[in-house]
Amino acid sequence: MEGVRYAGQFPAEGLVCSSCRMAEPDFARAVAYGVYEDELREMVHLLKYEGMRGAARPLGGMLARAIETLKDEAGAELVVVAVPLFPAKERQRGYNQAVLLADAALKELKKSVPEWRLRASHGVIRRVKDTQSQFELTPSGRRRNLKGAFVVSEAADLIGREVLLVDDIYTTGATARACATVLRRAGAGKVWVGTVSRAQREMVAMWDGAS
């Protein structure tokens, strides 16, 4: 497991987040387009909090660029799953931004990597716990916050398959870890993670070969 790689603002090789260095997660690798700052932060904020659904298209293109870096490692077929929102929160927002990003990225990937067979199946995992914002919590608080938050509802779609988990922001990886754990327990062969942005630049360290 080699941590989080960047497709846009940073070199893809030789980087790993400190949380992944301390404890190997259940996902094989996570990729992100860039750091959650400046214009990228503003675009994600517009999509996530200001109801600007149109922002999903350019952000989805960025996400597709990040996901493309996995094509030589991931399998020829991937089940694409967006990190779910708690139902009440999704009703309030009117949509799940991760679903919009995943679907926009898939449209781009079908053109850029036509031989890659990617199939969206967002309903295989559900969020059954209304959690706090991860940005407000410590690393241990994030793990407690997400304990029991996700369940798999359609395990038959996962058994032996590789999954691409999609979200807008990778903070410390707590959400990705929690989702990957339930997906793997339900039978997924491997889980890959793709996000538009990666928070906390200072948490990225040079990969030194440790697992």
PDB file of C-alpha atoms in Angstrom:
ATOM      1  CA  MET A   1       0.000   0.000   0.000  1.00  0.00           C
ATOM      2  CA  GLU A   2       1.587   3.265  -1.133  1.00  0.00           C
ATOM      3  CA  GLY A   3      -0.801   5.886   0.193  1.00  0.00           C
ATOM      4  CA  VAL A   4      -2.292   8.836  -1.653  1.00  0.00           C
ATOM      5  CA  ARG A   5      -0.997   9.902  -5.040  1.00  0.00           C
ATOM      6  CA  TYR A   6      -1.653  13.182  -6.838  1.00  0.00           C
ATOM      7  CA  ALA A   7      -2.534  13.578 -10.496  1.00  0.00           C
ATOM      8  CA  GLY A   8      -2.547  17.348 -10.801  1.00  0.00           C
ATOM      9  CA  GLN A   9      -0.413  19.467  -8.506  1.00  0.00           C
ATOM     10  CA  PHE A  10       2.124  16.943  -7.234  1.00  0.00           C
ATOM     11  CA  PRO A  11       4.249  14.117  -8.613  1.00  0.00           C
ATOM     12  CA  ALA A  12       2.439  10.801  -8.546  1.00  0.00           C
ATOM     13  CA  GLU A  13       5.250   8.676  -7.201  1.00  0.00           C
ATOM     14  CA  GLY A  14       7.024   8.562  -3.852  1.00  0.00           C
ATOM     15  CA  LEU A  15       4.336  10.034  -1.611  1.00  0.00           C
ATOM     16  CA  VAL A  16       2.319   8.551   1.203  1.00  0.00           C
ATOM     17  CA  CYS A  17       0.134  10.130   3.877  1.00  0.00           C
ATOM     18  CA  SER A  18       1.293   9.668   7.446  1.00  0.00           C
ATOM     19  CA  SER A  19      -1.917   7.943   8.563  1.00  0.00           C
ATOM     20  CA  CYS A  20      -1.382   5.239   5.921  1.00  0.00           C
ATOM     21  CA  ARG A  21       2.217   4.814   7.044  1.00  0.00           C
ATOM     22  CA  MET A  22       1.072   4.207  10.630  1.00  0.00           C
ATOM     23  CA  ALA A  23      -1.713   1.728   9.842  1.00  0.00           C
ATOM     24  CA  GLU A  24      -2.310   0.082   6.476  1.00  0.00           C
ATOM     25  CA  PRO A  25      -5.917   0.581   5.337  1.00  0.00           C
ATOM     26  CA  ASP A  26      -8.222  -1.872   3.570  1.00  0.00           C
ATOM     27  CA  PHE A  27      -7.922  -0.024   0.262  1.00  0.00           C
ATOM     28  CA  ALA A  28      -5.081  -0.748  -2.141  1.00  0.00           C
ATOM     29  CA  ARG A  29      -4.334   2.846  -3.096  1.00  0.00           C
ATOM     30  CA  ALA A  30      -5.905   6.289  -3.049  1.00  0.00           C
ATOM     31  CA  VAL A  31      -5.410   8.957  -5.709  1.00  0.00           C
ATOM     32  CA  ALA A  32      -6.317  12.647  -5.643  1.00  0.00           C
ATOM     33  CA  TYR A  33      -6.139  15.374  -8.266  1.00  0.00           C
ATOM     34  CA  GLY A  34      -4.771  18.083  -5.975  1.00  0.00           C
ATOM     35  CA  VAL A  35      -4.722  19.772  -2.582  1.00  0.00           C
ATOM     36  CA  TYR A  36      -7.930  21.196  -1.134  1.00  0.00           C
ATOM     37  CA  GLU A  37      -6.959  24.850  -1.417  1.00  0.00           C
ATOM     38  CA  ASP A  38      -7.360  27.957  -3.585  1.00  0.00           C
ATOM     39  CA  GLU A  39      -9.485  27.514  -6.723  1.00  0.00           C
ATOM     40  CA  LEU A  40      -9.950  23.782  -6.243  1.00  0.00           C
ATOM     41  CA  ARG A  41     -11.309  24.378  -2.739  1.00  0.00           C
ATOM     42  CA  GLU A  42     -13.683  27.052  -4.072  1.00  0.00           C
ATOM     43  CA  MET A  43     -15.012  24.732  -6.772  1.00  0.00           C
ATOM     44  CA  VAL A  44     -15.587  21.860  -4.351  1.00  0.00           C
ATOM     45  CA  HIS A  45     -17.287  24.280  -1.946  1.00  0.00           C
ATOM     46  CA  LEU A  46     -19.629  25.519  -4.689  1.00  0.00           C
ATOM     47  CA  LEU A  47     -20.662  21.969  -5.502  1.00  0.00           C
ATOM     48  CA  LYS A  48     -20.936  20.754  -1.941  1.00  0.00           C
ATOM     49  CA  TYR A  49     -22.510  23.703  -0.164  1.00  0.00           C
ATOM     50  CA  GLU A  50     -23.827  26.210  -2.692  1.00  0.00           C
ATOM     51  CA  GLY A  51     -25.990  23.947  -4.846  1.00  0.00           C
ATOM     52  CA  MET A  52     -23.855  24.520  -7.955  1.00  0.00           C
ATOM     53  CA  ARG A  53     -24.307  21.128  -9.605  1.00  0.00           C
ATOM     54  CA  GLY A  54     -22.623  22.384 -12.754  1.00  0.00           C
ATOM     55  CA  ALA A  55     -19.303  22.384 -10.910  1.00  0.00           C
ATOM     56  CA  ALA A  56     -19.410  18.580 -10.997  1.00  0.00           C
ATOM     57  CA  ARG A  57     -18.494  18.535 -14.680  1.00  0.00           C
ATOM     58  CA  PRO A  58     -15.063  20.229 -14.509  1.00  0.00           C
ATOM     59  CA  LEU A  59     -14.340  18.608 -11.153  1.00  0.00           C
ATOM     60  CA  GLY A  60     -15.301  15.252 -12.639  1.00  0.00           C
ATOM     61  CA  GLY A  61     -12.732  15.839 -15.375  1.00  0.00           C
ATOM     62  CA  MET A  62     -10.078  16.423 -12.724  1.00  0.00           C
ATOM     63  CA  LEU A  63     -11.189  13.313 -10.873  1.00  0.00           C
ATOM     64  CA  ALA A  64     -10.932  11.318 -14.098  1.00  0.00           C
ATOM     65  CA  ARG A  65      -7.314  12.429 -14.501  1.00  0.00           C
ATOM     66  CA  ALA A  66      -6.544  11.153 -11.012  1.00  0.00           C
ATOM     67  CA  ILE A  67      -8.326   7.845 -11.604  1.00  0.00           C
ATOM     68  CA  GLU A  68      -6.460   7.333 -14.893  1.00  0.00           C
ATOM     69  CA  THR A  69      -3.251   6.881 -12.886  1.00  0.00           C
ATOM     70  CA  LEU A  70      -4.689   3.597 -11.584  1.00  0.00           C
ATOM     71  CA  LYS A  71      -5.291   1.991 -14.975  1.00  0.00           C
ATOM     72  CA  ASP A  72      -2.056  -0.001 -14.986  1.00  0.00           C
ATOM     73  CA  GLU A  73      -2.667  -1.408 -11.483  1.00  0.00           C
ATOM     74  CA  ALA A  74      -6.413  -1.862 -11.147  1.00  0.00           C
ATOM     75  CA  GLY A  75      -8.358  -4.623 -12.845  1.00  0.00           C
ATOM     76  CA  ALA A  76      -9.987  -4.384 -16.254  1.00  0.00           C
ATOM     77  CA  GLU A  77     -13.413  -4.122 -14.593  1.00  0.00           C
ATOM     78  CA  LEU A  78     -14.308  -1.896 -11.655  1.00  0.00           C
ATOM     79  CA  VAL A  79     -17.521  -1.366  -9.742  1.00  0.00           C
ATOM     80  CA  VAL A  80     -17.708   2.387  -9.096  1.00  0.00           C
ATOM     81  CA  VAL A  81     -19.250   3.369  -5.764  1.00  0.00           C
ATOM     82  CA  ALA A  82     -19.726   6.915  -4.457  1.00  0.00           C
ATOM     83  CA  VAL A  83     -19.350   7.467  -0.719  1.00  0.00           C
ATOM     84  CA  PRO A  84     -22.976   7.762   0.450  1.00  0.00           C
ATOM     85  CA  LEU A  85     -24.530  10.592   2.426  1.00  0.00           C
ATOM     86  CA  PHE A  86     -26.923  10.026   5.313  1.00  0.00           C
ATOM     87  CA  PRO A  87     -30.414  10.059   3.697  1.00  0.00           C
ATOM     88  CA  ALA A  88     -31.640  13.128   5.611  1.00  0.00           C
ATOM     89  CA  LYS A  89     -28.527  15.082   4.613  1.00  0.00           C
ATOM     90  CA  GLU A  90     -28.897  14.072   0.980  1.00  0.00           C
ATOM     91  CA  ARG A  91     -32.542  15.170   0.982  1.00  0.00           C
ATOM     92  CA  GLN A  92     -31.549  18.505   2.487  1.00  0.00           C
ATOM     93  CA  ARG A  93     -28.768  19.069  -0.061  1.00  0.00           C
ATOM     94  CA  GLY A  94     -30.819  17.685  -2.922  1.00  0.00           C
ATOM     95  CA  TYR A  95     -28.074  15.409  -4.218  1.00  0.00           C
ATOM     96  CA  ASN A  96     -24.936  13.529  -3.240  1.00  0.00           C
ATOM     97  CA  GLN A  97     -21.939  15.422  -4.594  1.00  0.00           C
ATOM     98  CA  ALA A  98     -19.857  12.241  -4.680  1.00  0.00           C
ATOM     99  CA  VAL A  99     -22.383  10.628  -7.040  1.00  0.00           C
ATOM    100  CA  LEU A 100     -22.300  13.647  -9.356  1.00  0.00           C
ATOM    101  CA  LEU A 101     -18.505  13.593  -9.374  1.00  0.00           C
ATOM    102  CA  ALA A 102     -18.332   9.847  -9.989  1.00  0.00           C
ATOM    103  CA  ASP A 103     -20.810   9.984 -12.870  1.00  0.00           C
ATOM    104  CA  ALA A 104     -19.037  12.975 -14.451  1.00  0.00           C
ATOM    105  CA  ALA A 105     -15.678  11.207 -14.156  1.00  0.00           C
ATOM    106  CA  LEU A 106     -17.092   8.036 -15.719  1.00  0.00           C
ATOM    107  CA  LYS A 107     -18.218   9.978 -18.786  1.00  0.00           C
ATOM    108  CA  GLU A 108     -14.684  11.288 -19.231  1.00  0.00           C
ATOM    109  CA  LEU A 109     -13.062   7.913 -18.613  1.00  0.00           C
ATOM    110  CA  LYS A 110     -15.245   6.169 -21.178  1.00  0.00           C
ATOM    111  CA  LYS A 111     -13.685   8.498 -23.752  1.00  0.00           C
ATOM    112  CA  SER A 112     -10.117   8.579 -22.470  1.00  0.00           C
ATOM    113  CA  VAL A 113      -9.786   4.900 -21.498  1.00  0.00           C
ATOM    114  CA  PRO A 114     -12.486   3.108 -23.540  1.00  0.00           C
ATOM    115  CA  GLU A 115     -11.044  -0.343 -22.857  1.00  0.00           C
ATOM    116  CA  TRP A 116     -11.565   0.079 -19.116  1.00  0.00           C
ATOM    117  CA  ARG A 117     -14.925  -1.353 -18.047  1.00  0.00           C
ATOM    118  CA  LEU A 118     -16.303   0.835 -15.262  1.00  0.00           C
ATOM    119  CA  ARG A 119     -19.827   0.352 -13.942  1.00  0.00           C
ATOM    120  CA  ALA A 120     -21.532   2.630 -11.434  1.00  0.00           C
ATOM    121  CA  SER A 121     -23.320   0.866  -8.603  1.00  0.00           C
ATOM    122  CA  HIS A 122     -23.742   3.540  -5.960  1.00  0.00           C
ATOM    123  CA  GLY A 123     -26.480   1.692  -4.106  1.00  0.00           C
ATOM    124  CA  VAL A 124     -24.280  -1.149  -2.869  1.00  0.00           C
ATOM    125  CA  ILE A 125     -23.267   0.804   0.237  1.00  0.00           C
ATOM    126  CA  ARG A 126     -25.460   2.903   2.525  1.00  0.00           C
ATOM    127  CA  ARG A 127     -24.765   5.401   5.296  1.00  0.00           C
ATOM    128  CA  VAL A 128     -26.877   4.474   8.311  1.00  0.00           C
ATOM    129  CA  LYS A 129     -25.408   6.900  10.849  1.00  0.00           C
ATOM    130  CA  ASP A 130     -25.661  10.680  10.731  1.00  0.00           C
ATOM    131  CA  THR A 131     -22.052  11.679  11.383  1.00  0.00           C
ATOM    132  CA  GLN A 132     -20.389  14.994  12.170  1.00  0.00           C
ATOM    133  CA  SER A 133     -18.180  16.784   9.687  1.00  0.00           C
ATOM    134  CA  GLN A 134     -14.784  15.092   9.669  1.00  0.00           C
ATOM    135  CA  PHE A 135     -12.989  18.450   9.557  1.00  0.00           C
ATOM    136  CA  GLU A 136     -14.166  19.214  13.089  1.00  0.00           C
ATOM    137  CA  LEU A 137     -12.647  16.115  14.687  1.00  0.00           C
ATOM    138  CA  THR A 138      -9.306  14.681  15.748  1.00  0.00           C
ATOM    139  CA  PRO A 139      -8.045  11.543  13.948  1.00  0.00           C
ATOM    140  CA  SER A 140      -9.306   9.297  16.758  1.00  0.00           C
ATOM    141  CA  GLY A 141     -12.570  11.237  16.823  1.00  0.00           C
ATOM    142  CA  ARG A 142     -12.990  10.654  13.096  1.00  0.00           C
ATOM    143  CA  ARG A 143     -12.647   6.922  13.569  1.00  0.00           C
ATOM    144  CA  ARG A 144     -15.215   6.902  16.394  1.00  0.00           C
ATOM    145  CA  ASN A 145     -17.510   9.141  14.386  1.00  0.00           C
ATOM    146  CA  LEU A 146     -17.563   6.669  11.480  1.00  0.00           C
ATOM    147  CA  LYS A 147     -17.805   3.439  13.475  1.00  0.00           C
ATOM    148  CA  GLY A 148     -20.866   1.588  12.210  1.00  0.00           C
ATOM    149  CA  ALA A 149     -21.726   4.403   9.808  1.00  0.00           C
ATOM    150  CA  PHE A 150     -21.722   2.295   6.613  1.00  0.00           C
ATOM    151  CA  VAL A 151     -23.354  -0.975   5.617  1.00  0.00           C
ATOM    152  CA  VAL A 152     -23.367  -2.943   2.369  1.00  0.00           C
ATOM    153  CA  SER A 153     -26.852  -3.581   1.020  1.00  0.00           C
ATOM    154  CA  GLU A 154     -26.046  -5.460  -2.216  1.00  0.00           C
ATOM    155  CA  ALA A 155     -23.145  -7.768  -1.434  1.00  0.00           C
ATOM    156  CA  ALA A 156     -23.783  -9.915  -4.512  1.00  0.00           C
ATOM    157  CA  ASP A 157     -22.498  -7.077  -6.708  1.00  0.00           C
ATOM    158  CA  LEU A 158     -19.199  -7.039  -4.827  1.00  0.00           C
ATOM    159  CA  ILE A 159     -18.035 -10.616  -4.347  1.00  0.00           C
ATOM    160  CA  GLY A 160     -14.649 -11.048  -5.973  1.00  0.00           C
ATOM    161  CA  ARG A 161     -14.844  -7.682  -7.738  1.00  0.00           C
ATOM    162  CA  GLU A 162     -12.609  -4.653  -7.574  1.00  0.00           C
ATOM    163  CA  VAL A 163     -14.262  -1.451  -6.387  1.00  0.00           C
ATOM    164  CA  LEU A 164     -13.443   2.173  -7.108  1.00  0.00           C
ATOM    165  CA  LEU A 165     -14.648   4.292  -4.180  1.00  0.00           C
ATOM    166  CA  VAL A 166     -15.228   7.960  -5.062  1.00  0.00           C
ATOM    167  CA  ASP A 167     -15.492  11.028  -2.835  1.00  0.00           C
ATOM    168  CA  ASP A 168     -14.859  14.758  -3.057  1.00  0.00           C
ATOM    169  CA  ILE A 169     -12.179  15.186  -0.378  1.00  0.00           C
ATOM    170  CA  TYR A 170      -9.656  12.828   1.213  1.00  0.00           C
ATOM    171  CA  THR A 171      -8.918  14.305   4.633  1.00  0.00           C
ATOM    172  CA  THR A 172      -7.171  11.735   6.825  1.00  0.00           C
ATOM    173  CA  GLY A 173      -8.643   8.755   5.009  1.00  0.00           C
ATOM    174  CA  ALA A 174     -11.023   7.830   7.842  1.00  0.00           C
ATOM    175  CA  THR A 175     -14.074   7.767   5.555  1.00  0.00           C
ATOM    176  CA  ALA A 176     -12.240   5.831   2.851  1.00  0.00           C
ATOM    177  CA  ARG A 177     -10.969   3.361   5.446  1.00  0.00           C
ATOM    178  CA  ALA A 178     -14.436   2.829   6.945  1.00  0.00           C
ATOM    179  CA  CYS A 179     -16.042   2.265   3.539  1.00  0.00           C
ATOM    180  CA  ALA A 180     -13.216   0.038   2.314  1.00  0.00           C
ATOM    181  CA  THR A 181     -13.491  -2.132   5.408  1.00  0.00           C
ATOM    182  CA  VAL A 182     -17.196  -2.867   4.924  1.00  0.00           C
ATOM    183  CA  LEU A 183     -16.699  -3.378   1.176  1.00  0.00           C
ATOM    184  CA  ARG A 184     -13.892  -5.866   1.746  1.00  0.00           C
ATOM    185  CA  ARG A 185     -15.859  -7.699   4.435  1.00  0.00           C
ATOM    186  CA  ALA A 186     -18.731  -7.997   1.950  1.00  0.00           C
ATOM    187  CA  GLY A 187     -16.437  -9.772  -0.501  1.00  0.00           C
ATOM    188  CA  ALA A 188     -14.800  -7.063  -2.635  1.00  0.00           C
ATOM    189  CA  GLY A 189     -11.437  -8.254  -3.942  1.00  0.00           C
ATOM    190  CA  LYS A 190      -9.732  -4.859  -3.872  1.00  0.00           C
ATOM    191  CA  VAL A 191     -10.807  -1.307  -3.161  1.00  0.00           C
ATOM    192  CA  TRP A 192      -9.275   1.717  -4.883  1.00  0.00           C
ATOM    193  CA  VAL A 193     -10.066   5.286  -3.841  1.00  0.00           C
ATOM    194  CA  GLY A 194     -10.365   8.331  -6.088  1.00  0.00           C
ATOM    195  CA  THR A 195     -11.007  11.878  -4.876  1.00  0.00           C
ATOM    196  CA  VAL A 196     -10.869  15.308  -6.448  1.00  0.00           C
ATOM    197  CA  SER A 197      -8.910  16.827  -3.597  1.00  0.00           C
ATOM    198  CA  ARG A 198      -6.662  15.933  -0.731  1.00  0.00           C
ATOM    199  CA  ALA A 199      -6.686  17.985   2.469  1.00  0.00           C
ATOM    200  CA  GLN A 200      -3.824  18.744   4.841  1.00  0.00           C
ATOM    201  CA  ARG A 201      -0.736  19.010   2.672  1.00  0.00           C
ATOM    202  CA  GLU A 202       1.436  18.675   5.785  1.00  0.00           C
ATOM    203  CA  MET A 203       0.267  15.077   6.298  1.00  0.00           C
ATOM    204  CA  VAL A 204       2.075  13.957   3.136  1.00  0.00           C
ATOM    205  CA  ALA A 205       5.561  12.516   3.685  1.00  0.00           C
ATOM    206  CA  MET A 206       8.125  10.915   1.419  1.00  0.00           C
ATOM    207  CA  TRP A 207       7.553   7.184   0.988  1.00  0.00           C
ATOM    208  CA  ASP A 208      10.392   5.286   2.586  1.00  0.00           C
ATOM    209  CA  GLY A 209       9.363   1.723   1.725  1.00  0.00           C
ATOM    210  CA  ALA A 210       7.695   0.940   5.058  1.00  0.00           C
ATOM    211  CA  SER A 211       4.308  -0.784   4.973  1.00  0.00           C
TER     212      SER A 211
END
